[in-house]
Coordinates of C-alpha atoms and ligand atoms in Angstrom, one line a residue:
M1078 CA -74.1 62.1 -3.9
A1079 CA -72.1 65.0 -5.0
D1080 CA -69.1 64.3 -7.3
Y1081 CA -66.9 66.3 -5.0
L1082 CA -66.3 66.2 -1.3
L1083 CA -65.0 69.7 -1.5
E1084 CA -65.4 72.4 -4.1
M1085 CA -63.7 75.7 -3.5
R1086 CA -64.5 78.3 -6.2
G1087 CA -63.0 81.7 -6.9
I1088 CA -61.5 82.1 -3.5
T1089 CA -59.9 85.5 -3.0
K1090 CA -58.3 86.7 0.2
E1091 CA -56.6 90.0 0.8
F1092 CA -54.3 91.3 3.6
N1093 CA -54.2 95.0 3.9
G1094 CA -55.5 95.5 0.4
V1095 CA -53.0 93.1 -1.1
K1096 CA -54.4 90.0 -2.7
A1097 CA -52.6 86.9 -1.2
I1098 CA -54.9 84.6 -3.3
D1099 CA -56.9 85.7 -6.2
G1100 CA -59.8 83.6 -7.6
I1101 CA -58.4 80.1 -6.8
D1102 CA -60.4 76.9 -7.5
L1103 CA -59.6 73.7 -5.6
V1104 CA -61.7 70.5 -5.8
V1105 CA -61.3 67.2 -3.9
R1106 CA -63.2 64.0 -4.6
P1107 CA -64.0 61.6 -1.8
G1108 CA -61.0 59.5 -1.0
E1109 CA -58.7 61.6 -3.2
C1110 CA -55.4 63.0 -2.2
V1111 CA -54.6 66.3 -3.8
G1112 CA -51.0 67.6 -3.7
L1113 CA -51.1 71.4 -3.5
C1114 CA -47.8 72.8 -4.8
G1115 CA -46.5 76.3 -5.3
E1116 CA -43.5 78.5 -4.4
N1117 CA -43.1 80.2 -1.1
G1118 CA -45.8 82.8 -0.7
A1119 CA -47.9 81.3 -3.5
G1120 CA -50.9 81.2 -1.1
K1121 CA -51.1 77.5 -0.2
S1122 CA -51.4 78.0 3.6
T1123 CA -53.7 80.9 3.1
L1124 CA -56.1 78.9 1.0
M1125 CA -56.2 76.1 3.6
K1126 CA -56.8 78.7 6.4
V1127 CA -59.8 80.0 4.4
L1128 CA -61.1 76.4 4.1
S1129 CA -60.6 75.6 7.8
A1130 CA -62.1 78.9 8.9
V1131 CA -59.0 80.2 10.6
Y1132 CA -60.0 83.1 8.4
P1133 CA -63.8 83.3 9.0
P1134 CA -66.3 84.0 6.2
G1135 CA -66.6 87.6 5.5
S1136 CA -62.8 88.0 5.5
W1137 CA -62.5 86.4 2.0
S1138 CA -64.7 86.0 -1.0
G1139 CA -65.7 83.0 -3.2
T1140 CA -67.7 79.9 -2.4
I1141 CA -67.0 76.6 -0.6
L1142 CA -69.2 73.6 -1.2
W1143 CA -68.8 70.7 1.2
E1144 CA -70.5 67.5 0.3
G1145 CA -72.5 69.4 -2.3
K1146 CA -73.8 72.1 0.1
E1147 CA -72.5 75.5 1.0
L1148 CA -70.2 75.4 4.0
H1149 CA -71.2 77.8 6.7
A1150 CA -68.4 77.5 9.2
R1151 CA -67.7 80.3 11.5
N1152 CA -64.6 78.9 13.1
I1153 CA -62.3 75.9 13.3
R1154 CA -64.7 74.1 15.7
D1155 CA -67.3 74.2 13.0
T1156 CA -65.0 72.9 10.2
E1157 CA -63.8 70.1 12.5
E1158 CA -67.3 69.2 13.2
A1159 CA -67.9 68.9 9.5
G1160 CA -64.8 66.6 9.2
I1161 CA -62.2 69.0 7.9
V1162 CA -59.1 68.7 10.0
I1163 CA -56.0 70.8 9.4
I1164 CA -52.5 70.2 10.6
H1165 CA -50.7 73.5 10.3
Q1166 CA -47.2 74.2 9.0
E1167 CA -46.1 75.6 12.3
L1168 CA -46.8 73.2 15.1
M1169 CA -49.6 74.1 17.5
M1170 CA -48.9 72.1 20.6
V1171 CA -49.1 73.3 24.1
P1172 CA -45.6 72.3 25.3
H1173 CA -46.3 71.8 29.0
L1174 CA -49.5 69.7 28.5
S1175 CA -49.2 66.0 28.2
V1176 CA -49.3 64.2 25.0
A1177 CA -52.8 63.0 25.8
E1178 CA -54.0 66.4 26.9
N1179 CA -52.8 67.8 23.6
I1180 CA -54.6 65.2 21.6
F1181 CA -57.9 65.8 23.5
L1182 CA -57.5 69.6 23.9
G1183 CA -61.0 71.1 23.8
S1184 CA -62.8 67.7 23.7
E1185 CA -61.5 66.0 27.0
P1186 CA -63.6 63.0 28.0
T1187 CA -65.3 63.6 31.4
T1188 CA -66.4 61.5 34.2
R1189 CA -70.0 61.5 35.4
A1190 CA -69.1 64.0 38.0
G1191 CA -67.8 66.3 35.3
F1192 CA -64.1 66.0 35.9
V1193 CA -61.6 65.2 33.1
D1194 CA -61.5 61.4 32.9
Y1195 CA -57.7 61.0 32.7
D1196 CA -57.8 57.2 32.7
A1197 CA -60.1 57.1 29.7
M1198 CA -58.1 59.9 28.0
N1199 CA -54.7 58.2 28.5
A1200 CA -56.0 54.8 27.4
R1201 CA -57.5 56.2 24.2
A1202 CA -54.3 58.2 23.5
S1203 CA -52.1 55.2 24.0
E1204 CA -54.3 53.3 21.6
L1205 CA -53.8 56.0 19.0
M1206 CA -50.1 55.9 19.5
K1207 CA -50.1 52.2 18.8
Q1208 CA -52.1 52.8 15.6
L1209 CA -49.5 55.4 14.6
K1210 CA -46.7 52.8 15.2
M1211 CA -45.3 54.8 18.2
P1212 CA -46.1 52.5 21.1
D1213 CA -43.2 53.8 23.1
I1214 CA -44.6 57.2 23.6
N1215 CA -45.7 57.9 27.2
V1216 CA -48.9 59.9 26.7
A1217 CA -48.7 61.2 30.3
L1218 CA -45.5 63.1 29.7
P1219 CA -45.4 66.7 28.5
V1220 CA -45.4 66.8 24.8
M1221 CA -42.2 68.9 24.8
A1222 CA -40.3 65.8 26.0
Y1223 CA -40.5 64.6 22.4
S1224 CA -38.8 65.7 19.2
G1225 CA -40.4 67.9 16.6
G1226 CA -40.9 64.9 14.4
K1227 CA -42.7 62.9 17.1
Q1228 CA -44.8 66.0 17.9
Q1229 CA -45.9 66.1 14.3
L1230 CA -47.0 62.5 14.4
I1231 CA -48.9 63.3 17.6
E1232 CA -50.7 66.1 15.7
I1233 CA -51.8 63.3 13.3
A1234 CA -53.1 61.3 16.2
K1235 CA -55.2 64.4 17.1
A1236 CA -56.6 64.4 13.6
L1237 CA -57.3 60.6 13.8
N1238 CA -59.2 61.2 17.0
K1239 CA -61.4 63.6 15.3
N1240 CA -62.6 61.3 12.5
A1241 CA -61.5 63.5 9.7
K1242 CA -63.1 63.2 6.3
L1243 CA -60.6 65.5 4.8
L1244 CA -57.2 65.8 6.4
I1245 CA -55.1 68.9 5.4
L1246 CA -51.3 68.4 5.9
D1247 CA -49.3 71.7 5.5
E1248 CA -45.6 70.8 5.2
P1249 CA -45.9 67.9 7.6
T1250 CA -42.5 66.4 7.1
S1251 CA -40.1 69.3 7.4
A1252 CA -39.2 68.3 10.9
L1253 CA -39.4 64.5 10.4
T1254 CA -36.7 61.9 10.0
A1255 CA -36.7 59.7 7.0
A1256 CA -38.2 56.9 9.0
E1257 CA -40.9 59.2 10.5
T1258 CA -41.7 60.5 7.0
E1259 CA -42.1 56.9 5.9
T1260 CA -44.5 56.2 8.8
L1261 CA -46.5 59.3 8.0
L1262 CA -46.8 58.5 4.3
T1263 CA -47.9 54.9 5.1
L1264 CA -50.5 56.3 7.5
V1265 CA -51.9 58.7 5.0
K1266 CA -52.2 55.8 2.5
E1267 CA -54.0 53.7 5.1
F1268 CA -56.4 56.6 5.8
K1269 CA -57.0 56.9 2.1
A1270 CA -57.8 53.3 1.8
R1271 CA -60.5 53.8 4.4
G1272 CA -62.0 56.6 2.3
M1273 CA -60.5 59.7 3.8
A1274 CA -59.5 62.5 1.4
C1275 CA -56.5 64.7 1.9
V1276 CA -54.7 67.8 0.8
Y1277 CA -51.0 67.4 1.0
I1278 CA -48.7 70.5 0.9
S1279 CA -45.0 69.9 0.6
H1280 CA -41.9 71.3 -1.0
K1281 CA -40.6 67.8 -1.1
L1282 CA -42.0 66.9 -4.4
D1283 CA -41.1 63.2 -4.3
E1284 CA -43.4 62.9 -1.3
V1285 CA -46.2 64.6 -3.3
A1286 CA -45.5 62.2 -6.2
A1287 CA -45.7 59.3 -3.9
I1288 CA -49.0 60.2 -2.3
A1289 CA -51.0 62.4 -4.5
D1290 CA -53.7 61.3 -7.1
T1291 CA -54.0 64.8 -8.4
V1292 CA -51.8 67.8 -8.3
T1293 CA -52.9 71.4 -8.2
V1294 CA -50.3 74.1 -8.7
I1295 CA -50.7 77.7 -7.8
R1296 CA -48.4 80.6 -8.5
D1297 CA -48.6 84.2 -7.0
G1298 CA -52.1 83.5 -5.7
T1299 CA -53.6 82.2 -8.9
H1300 CA -54.5 78.8 -10.1
V1301 CA -52.0 77.4 -12.7
A1302 CA -53.1 73.8 -13.4
T1303 CA -54.8 70.7 -11.9
R1304 CA -53.6 67.4 -13.4
P1305 CA -53.5 63.7 -12.5
M1306 CA -50.2 62.8 -10.9
A1307 CA -50.0 59.8 -13.2
E1308 CA -49.4 62.2 -16.1
L1309 CA -46.7 64.2 -14.3
D1310 CA -43.2 63.9 -12.9
T1311 CA -41.6 66.1 -10.3
N1312 CA -39.7 68.1 -13.0
E1313 CA -43.0 69.1 -14.6
I1314 CA -44.4 70.2 -11.3
I1315 CA -41.3 72.4 -10.8
T1316 CA -41.8 73.9 -14.2
M1317 CA -45.4 74.7 -13.4
M1318 CA -44.5 76.1 -10.0
V1319 CA -41.8 78.5 -11.2
G1320 CA -43.1 79.2 -14.7
R1321 CA -40.0 78.1 -16.4
E1322 CA -37.9 75.0 -16.8
M1323 CA -35.2 74.5 -14.1
K1324 CA -32.5 72.1 -15.5
N1325 CA -29.9 72.5 -12.9
L1326 CA -31.0 72.6 -9.3
F1327 CA -27.4 73.1 -7.9
P1328 CA -25.7 76.2 -9.4
R1329 CA -22.2 74.9 -8.7
E1330 CA -19.4 77.5 -9.1
A1331 CA -15.7 77.1 -8.9
H1332 CA -14.2 78.6 -5.8
E1333 CA -10.8 78.6 -4.2
I1334 CA -10.2 76.7 -1.0
G1335 CA -7.6 78.3 1.2
E1336 CA -5.9 77.7 4.5
V1337 CA -7.6 76.4 7.6
I1338 CA -9.4 79.3 9.4
F1339 CA -11.7 77.5 11.8
A1340 CA -11.3 74.4 13.9
A1341 CA -13.3 72.5 16.5
K1342 CA -11.2 70.3 18.8
N1343 CA -12.6 67.4 20.9
V1344 CA -16.0 68.9 21.3
T1345 CA -18.3 67.0 23.7
V1346 CA -21.8 68.2 24.6
W1347 CA -24.0 66.7 27.2
D1348 CA -27.8 66.5 27.3
T1349 CA -29.5 69.3 29.4
T1350 CA -31.9 67.0 31.2
N1351 CA -30.1 63.7 31.3
T1352 CA -26.7 65.1 32.2
E1353 CA -24.8 61.9 31.8
R1354 CA -25.8 61.5 28.2
K1355 CA -23.4 62.7 25.5
L1356 CA -25.1 64.2 22.5
V1357 CA -21.8 65.1 20.8
D1358 CA -18.9 62.9 21.6
D1359 CA -15.4 64.1 21.0
V1360 CA -15.8 65.6 17.6
S1361 CA -12.9 67.4 15.9
F1362 CA -12.8 69.0 12.4
E1363 CA -11.2 71.7 10.4
L1364 CA -12.7 74.2 8.0
R1365 CA -10.9 76.1 5.3
R1366 CA -11.3 79.5 3.8
G1367 CA -13.8 79.3 1.0
E1368 CA -14.7 75.8 1.8
I1369 CA -18.3 74.4 1.9
L1370 CA -18.4 71.7 4.4
G1371 CA -21.6 69.6 4.5
V1372 CA -22.6 67.8 7.7
A1373 CA -24.8 64.8 7.0
G1374 CA -26.4 62.4 9.5
L1375 CA -29.7 61.1 10.7
V1376 CA -31.8 63.4 12.8
G1377 CA -30.6 63.0 16.4
A1378 CA -27.0 62.5 15.3
G1379 CA -25.9 65.5 17.4
R1380 CA -25.4 68.0 14.5
T1381 CA -27.6 70.8 15.9
E1382 CA -26.1 70.4 19.3
L1383 CA -22.6 70.6 17.8
A1384 CA -23.6 73.8 15.9
S1385 CA -25.1 75.3 19.1
H1386 CA -21.9 74.8 20.9
L1387 CA -19.8 76.4 18.2
F1388 CA -22.1 79.4 18.2
G1389 CA -22.1 79.7 22.0
C1390 CA -25.7 78.9 22.7
W1391 CA -25.6 75.4 24.1
K1392 CA -27.3 75.6 27.5
G1393 CA -26.0 72.3 28.9
R1394 CA -22.5 71.1 29.9
H1395 CA -20.0 71.2 27.1
Q1396 CA -16.2 71.1 26.5
G1397 CA -13.8 71.4 23.7
A1398 CA -11.9 74.2 22.0
I1399 CA -12.9 76.5 19.1
L1400 CA -10.0 77.8 17.1
L1401 CA -9.9 80.7 14.7
D1402 CA -6.7 81.2 12.7
G1403 CA -5.1 78.7 15.0
E1404 CA -5.8 80.6 18.1
E1405 CA -8.3 79.4 20.7
V1406 CA -11.3 81.8 21.1
R1407 CA -13.9 82.0 23.8
V1408 CA -17.4 81.7 22.7
H1409 CA -19.8 81.9 25.6
A1410 CA -22.7 83.4 23.9
P1411 CA -23.8 84.1 20.3
R1412 CA -22.7 87.7 20.9
D1413 CA -19.1 86.5 21.3
A1414 CA -19.4 84.3 18.2
V1415 CA -20.7 87.2 16.0
R1416 CA -17.9 89.5 17.3
Q1417 CA -15.3 86.8 16.3
G1418 CA -16.9 86.6 12.8
I1419 CA -19.0 83.4 13.3
S1420 CA -22.7 83.5 12.3
M1421 CA -25.4 80.9 12.4
V1422 CA -28.7 80.3 10.8
P1423 CA -30.5 78.2 13.3
E1424 CA -32.6 75.2 12.6
D1425 CA -35.6 76.3 14.7
R1426 CA -36.5 79.5 13.1
K1427 CA -39.5 80.2 15.3
R1428 CA -37.6 79.8 18.5
H1429 CA -34.2 81.2 17.7
G1430 CA -34.2 83.0 14.4
I1431 CA -36.8 85.7 14.5
V1432 CA -38.7 88.1 16.7
P1433 CA -42.1 87.3 15.3
L1434 CA -44.0 90.5 15.9
M1435 CA -41.2 92.8 14.8
G1436 CA -41.0 93.9 11.2
V1437 CA -39.2 91.9 8.6
G1438 CA -36.7 94.7 8.1
H1439 CA -35.8 95.2 11.7
N1440 CA -35.4 91.5 12.1
I1441 CA -32.8 91.7 9.4
T1442 CA -30.9 94.6 10.8
M1443 CA -31.2 94.0 14.5
S1444 CA -27.8 92.5 15.0
V1445 CA -26.0 95.3 13.3
L1446 CA -27.8 98.4 14.4
K1447 CA -24.5 100.0 15.4
R1448 CA -23.7 100.3 11.7
F1449 CA -26.6 102.7 11.2
T1450 CA -26.1 104.7 14.4
R1451 CA -24.8 108.3 14.1
R1452 CA -24.1 110.0 17.4
G1453 CA -26.3 107.6 19.3
L1454 CA -29.2 107.9 16.9
I1455 CA -30.3 105.4 14.3
D1456 CA -30.2 106.8 10.7
A1457 CA -33.5 105.4 9.6
E1458 CA -33.0 106.1 6.0
D1459 CA -29.7 104.3 6.0
E1460 CA -31.2 101.4 7.7
M1461 CA -34.1 101.2 5.3
A1462 CA -31.8 101.3 2.3
A1463 CA -29.9 98.3 3.7
I1464 CA -33.1 96.5 4.4
Q1465 CA -34.4 97.1 1.0
G1466 CA -31.2 95.9 -0.5
E1467 CA -31.4 92.6 1.4
I1468 CA -35.1 92.1 0.5
R1469 CA -34.2 92.5 -3.2
R1470 CA -31.1 90.3 -2.9
M1471 CA -32.8 87.5 -1.2
R1472 CA -36.1 88.0 -3.1
I1473 CA -38.1 88.1 0.1
K1474 CA -41.7 88.3 -0.8
T1475 CA -43.3 90.9 1.5
A1476 CA -45.8 93.6 0.7
Q1477 CA -43.6 96.0 2.7
P1478 CA -40.6 95.9 5.0
L1479 CA -42.4 97.0 8.1
L1480 CA -44.9 94.1 8.2
P1481 CA -44.3 91.7 11.1
I1482 CA -42.1 88.9 10.0
A1483 CA -44.7 86.4 11.3
S1484 CA -47.0 87.4 8.4
L1485 CA -44.6 86.1 5.8
S1486 CA -44.9 82.7 4.3
G1487 CA -42.7 80.1 5.9
G1488 CA -40.0 80.1 3.2
N1489 CA -39.8 83.8 3.1
Q1490 CA -39.2 84.0 6.8
Q1491 CA -36.3 81.6 6.3
K1492 CA -34.8 83.8 3.6
A1493 CA -35.1 86.8 6.0
V1494 CA -33.2 84.8 8.7
V1495 CA -30.4 84.1 6.3
A1496 CA -30.3 87.8 5.4
K1497 CA -30.1 88.7 9.1
M1498 CA -27.2 86.3 9.7
L1499 CA -25.2 87.6 6.8
M1500 CA -25.5 91.2 7.9
P1501 CA -22.4 91.0 10.2
N1502 CA -20.3 89.8 7.3
P1503 CA -19.2 86.6 8.9
R1504 CA -15.9 84.7 8.1
V1505 CA -17.5 81.5 9.2
L1506 CA -21.1 80.8 8.5
I1507 CA -23.0 77.9 10.1
L1508 CA -26.2 76.9 8.4
D1509 CA -28.5 74.5 10.1
E1510 CA -31.0 73.1 7.6
P1511 CA -31.0 76.3 5.7
T1512 CA -33.5 75.3 3.0
R1513 CA -36.2 73.7 5.3
G1514 CA -39.6 74.7 4.0
V1515 CA -38.0 76.7 1.1
D1516 CA -39.3 76.2 -2.4
V1517 CA -37.1 75.0 -5.3
G1518 CA -36.6 78.5 -6.8
A1519 CA -35.6 80.0 -3.4
K1520 CA -33.4 77.0 -2.7
Y1521 CA -31.6 77.8 -5.9
E1522 CA -31.1 81.4 -4.7
I1523 CA -29.8 80.2 -1.3
Y1524 CA -27.3 77.8 -3.0
K1525 CA -26.1 80.6 -5.3
L1526 CA -25.6 82.8 -2.3
I1527 CA -23.6 80.0 -0.6
F1528 CA -21.3 79.7 -3.6
E1529 CA -21.0 83.5 -3.8
L1530 CA -19.9 83.6 -0.1
A1531 CA -17.4 80.8 -0.7
K1532 CA -15.9 82.7 -3.5
Q1533 CA -15.5 85.6 -1.2
G1534 CA -13.6 83.4 1.2
V1535 CA -16.3 82.7 3.8
A1536 CA -16.0 79.2 5.3
V1537 CA -19.4 77.5 5.3
L1538 CA -20.5 74.7 7.6
M1539 CA -23.9 73.4 6.3
I1540 CA -25.9 70.9 8.2
S1541 CA -28.5 69.3 6.1
S1542 CA -30.7 66.2 6.2
E1543 CA -31.3 66.3 2.4
L1544 CA -28.6 64.2 0.9
P1545 CA -29.1 65.5 -2.7
E1546 CA -28.4 69.0 -1.3
V1547 CA -25.4 67.9 0.7
L1548 CA -24.0 66.2 -2.4
G1549 CA -25.1 69.0 -4.7
I1550 CA -23.2 71.8 -3.0
S1551 CA -20.5 70.6 -0.5
D1552 CA -16.8 70.4 -1.2
R1553 CA -16.4 68.0 1.7
V1554 CA -18.8 66.0 3.8
L1555 CA -18.7 65.2 7.5
V1556 CA -21.0 62.4 8.6
M1557 CA -22.2 62.1 12.2
G1558 CA -24.0 59.3 13.9
E1559 CA -24.9 59.0 17.6
G1560 CA -22.9 62.1 18.5
R1561 CA -19.7 60.8 16.8
L1562 CA -17.9 61.8 13.7
R1563 CA -18.3 58.7 11.5
G1564 CA -17.0 60.0 8.2
D1565 CA -15.0 62.8 6.6
F1566 CA -15.2 62.5 2.8
P1567 CA -14.1 64.7 -0.1
N1568 CA -17.2 65.1 -2.3
T1569 CA -15.8 63.3 -5.3
G1570 CA -17.6 60.2 -6.3
L1571 CA -19.5 60.3 -3.1
S1572 CA -22.9 58.7 -3.0
Q1573 CA -26.0 58.8 -0.8
E1574 CA -25.5 55.1 0.0
K1575 CA -22.0 55.7 1.2
I1576 CA -23.1 58.6 3.5
L1577 CA -26.0 56.6 4.9
A1578 CA -23.8 53.6 5.6
A1579 CA -21.4 55.9 7.4
A1580 CA -24.2 57.6 9.4
L1581 CA -25.4 54.2 10.5
G1582 CA -21.9 53.2 11.5
K1583 CA -21.7 50.4 9.0
Q1584 CA -18.2 51.5 8.0
D1585 CA -15.5 53.4 9.7
Q1586 CA -14.0 55.5 7.1
V1587 CA -12.5 58.7 8.5
A1588 CA -10.3 59.8 5.7
A1589 CA -7.0 61.3 6.6
Ligands
LIG1729 N1 -51.4 87.4 8.2 C1 -50.9 87.9 7.1 N2 -50.8 89.2 6.9 C2 -50.2 89.8 5.8 N3 -49.9 89.0 4.7 C3 -50.0 87.7 4.8 C4 -50.5 87.1 6.0 N4 -50.5 85.7 5.8 C5 -50.0 85.5 4.6 N5 -49.7 86.7 4.0 C6 -49.2 86.8 2.6 O1 -49.9 86.0 1.7 C7 -49.1 85.4 0.8 C8 -49.3 83.9 0.8 O2 -48.8 83.3 1.9 P1 -48.9 81.8 2.3 O3 -48.4 81.7 3.7 O4 -50.3 81.3 2.0 O5 -47.9 81.1 1.3 P2 -47.5 79.6 1.1 O6 -47.8 79.2 -0.3 O7 -48.1 78.8 2.2 O8 -45.9 79.6 1.2 P3 -44.8 78.7 2.0 O9 -44.5 77.6 1.0 O10 -43.6 79.6 2.2 O11 -45.4 78.2 3.2 C9 -47.6 85.8 1.1 O12 -47.2 86.8 0.3 C10 -47.8 86.2 2.6 O13 -46.8 87.2 2.9
LIG1730 MG1 -47.3 77.8 3.8

């Protein structure tokens, strides 16, 4: 038997003449879990798309040995047949199909008469849900009835159903709650115990540390190191990723906090489908000039719904007042919000943040085109200068500004969305999970930017599920749980435990 289950040697892949990956090696032993780490745009997803034949042979160079023999896969179907199953960074579900239909997509069981055997399919899907510790999922419902986190776990069921020998997980936990992440990691460990190998890609390095036997680090499309996890810690991984030591992950800077400029009063938001259900329940808070206000809470606490309401894009029933400088303002649509000086970086980048096929540059400038318009015509040079300035400022990695934004790596798309939302020079900036899928170096850049904005007097409301981040940069922290405000703490001597206790409603400590 071959030593390696998988041996990728000298893999090179170009896009439009630019090398995205350049001579990378990656090996996986049977039953081994390899953590694949690298900054945004390093080439992790590209390497995995080469392996799974999303990019077919001929479109890249190098060799792939699978169980000791050259892998001749023309498409994903072939690689799945061989036992290589990939769960992509961006979810690939068909929203209107049922959970079971999604799991069996392309391999539906049929009755003797040749029709889809729904009974068999649903029974098998329910069985899988039980294995995944999600017995409550109704496999006959459309998959869109479930949260992003649940959908991610359903993707895993899909992989389970295909008897994977090698499971590739590309940023699997970015939309998962802490509990769901725990479930996922436990599952991967169980699969491993049964002999399955995996490649685990994540910017959450503590997950990598928890699950990987070996870590491979790539930087700018080239191989940096492959080492046993037992010899490493997360700081060393960071150093290898960015090529220098990063001592301080949160570049705190002193900034002055001024008068109250923004306030939400008694905001209540109802579910769009179950119209009796309150997702946000009577929430009020104030936000000061130059203040960074973190909003912590478990996923499902109502934070995104609150933000949507404040930005005028909640589709369901809602009530409550929004005040700017003490005066009530009407915000019926994002357009109104932007006009009043309120901007938002949404949580769901793919759905609300970008126009995927439009260029990176035009995505950035689209909300402020008027600024570049002279007598009804857009001054393209002016616009390009602004675009290039933003690309430099945010260090967005793109071969050129006119490429469709969808061709950027996940983290770089996120940076472009932040740049877009800063273009209108907001006074109040709402950030909903701004560093999701963003590497450590780029996180640092985003934090620096947040402090810079605060120094200029922008009031920042930052929703984040990463408690170290909330504690690392906020001046004050709101905690939400089940739609209600459960805590409002100054960030001095505040701990993760205290925030979690408040989120779970274990203490009622709304400070004056
Ligand atoms: N379809 C494409 N067309 C052009 N360039 C692309 C395409 N796909 C990827 N690239 C480029 O290849 C490089 C590697 O991207 P890749 O998505 O593999 O990065 P990544 O390591 O997965 O990053 P992230 O952590 O942000 O997901 C990036 O510079 C990206 O812009
Ligand atoms: Mg990626």
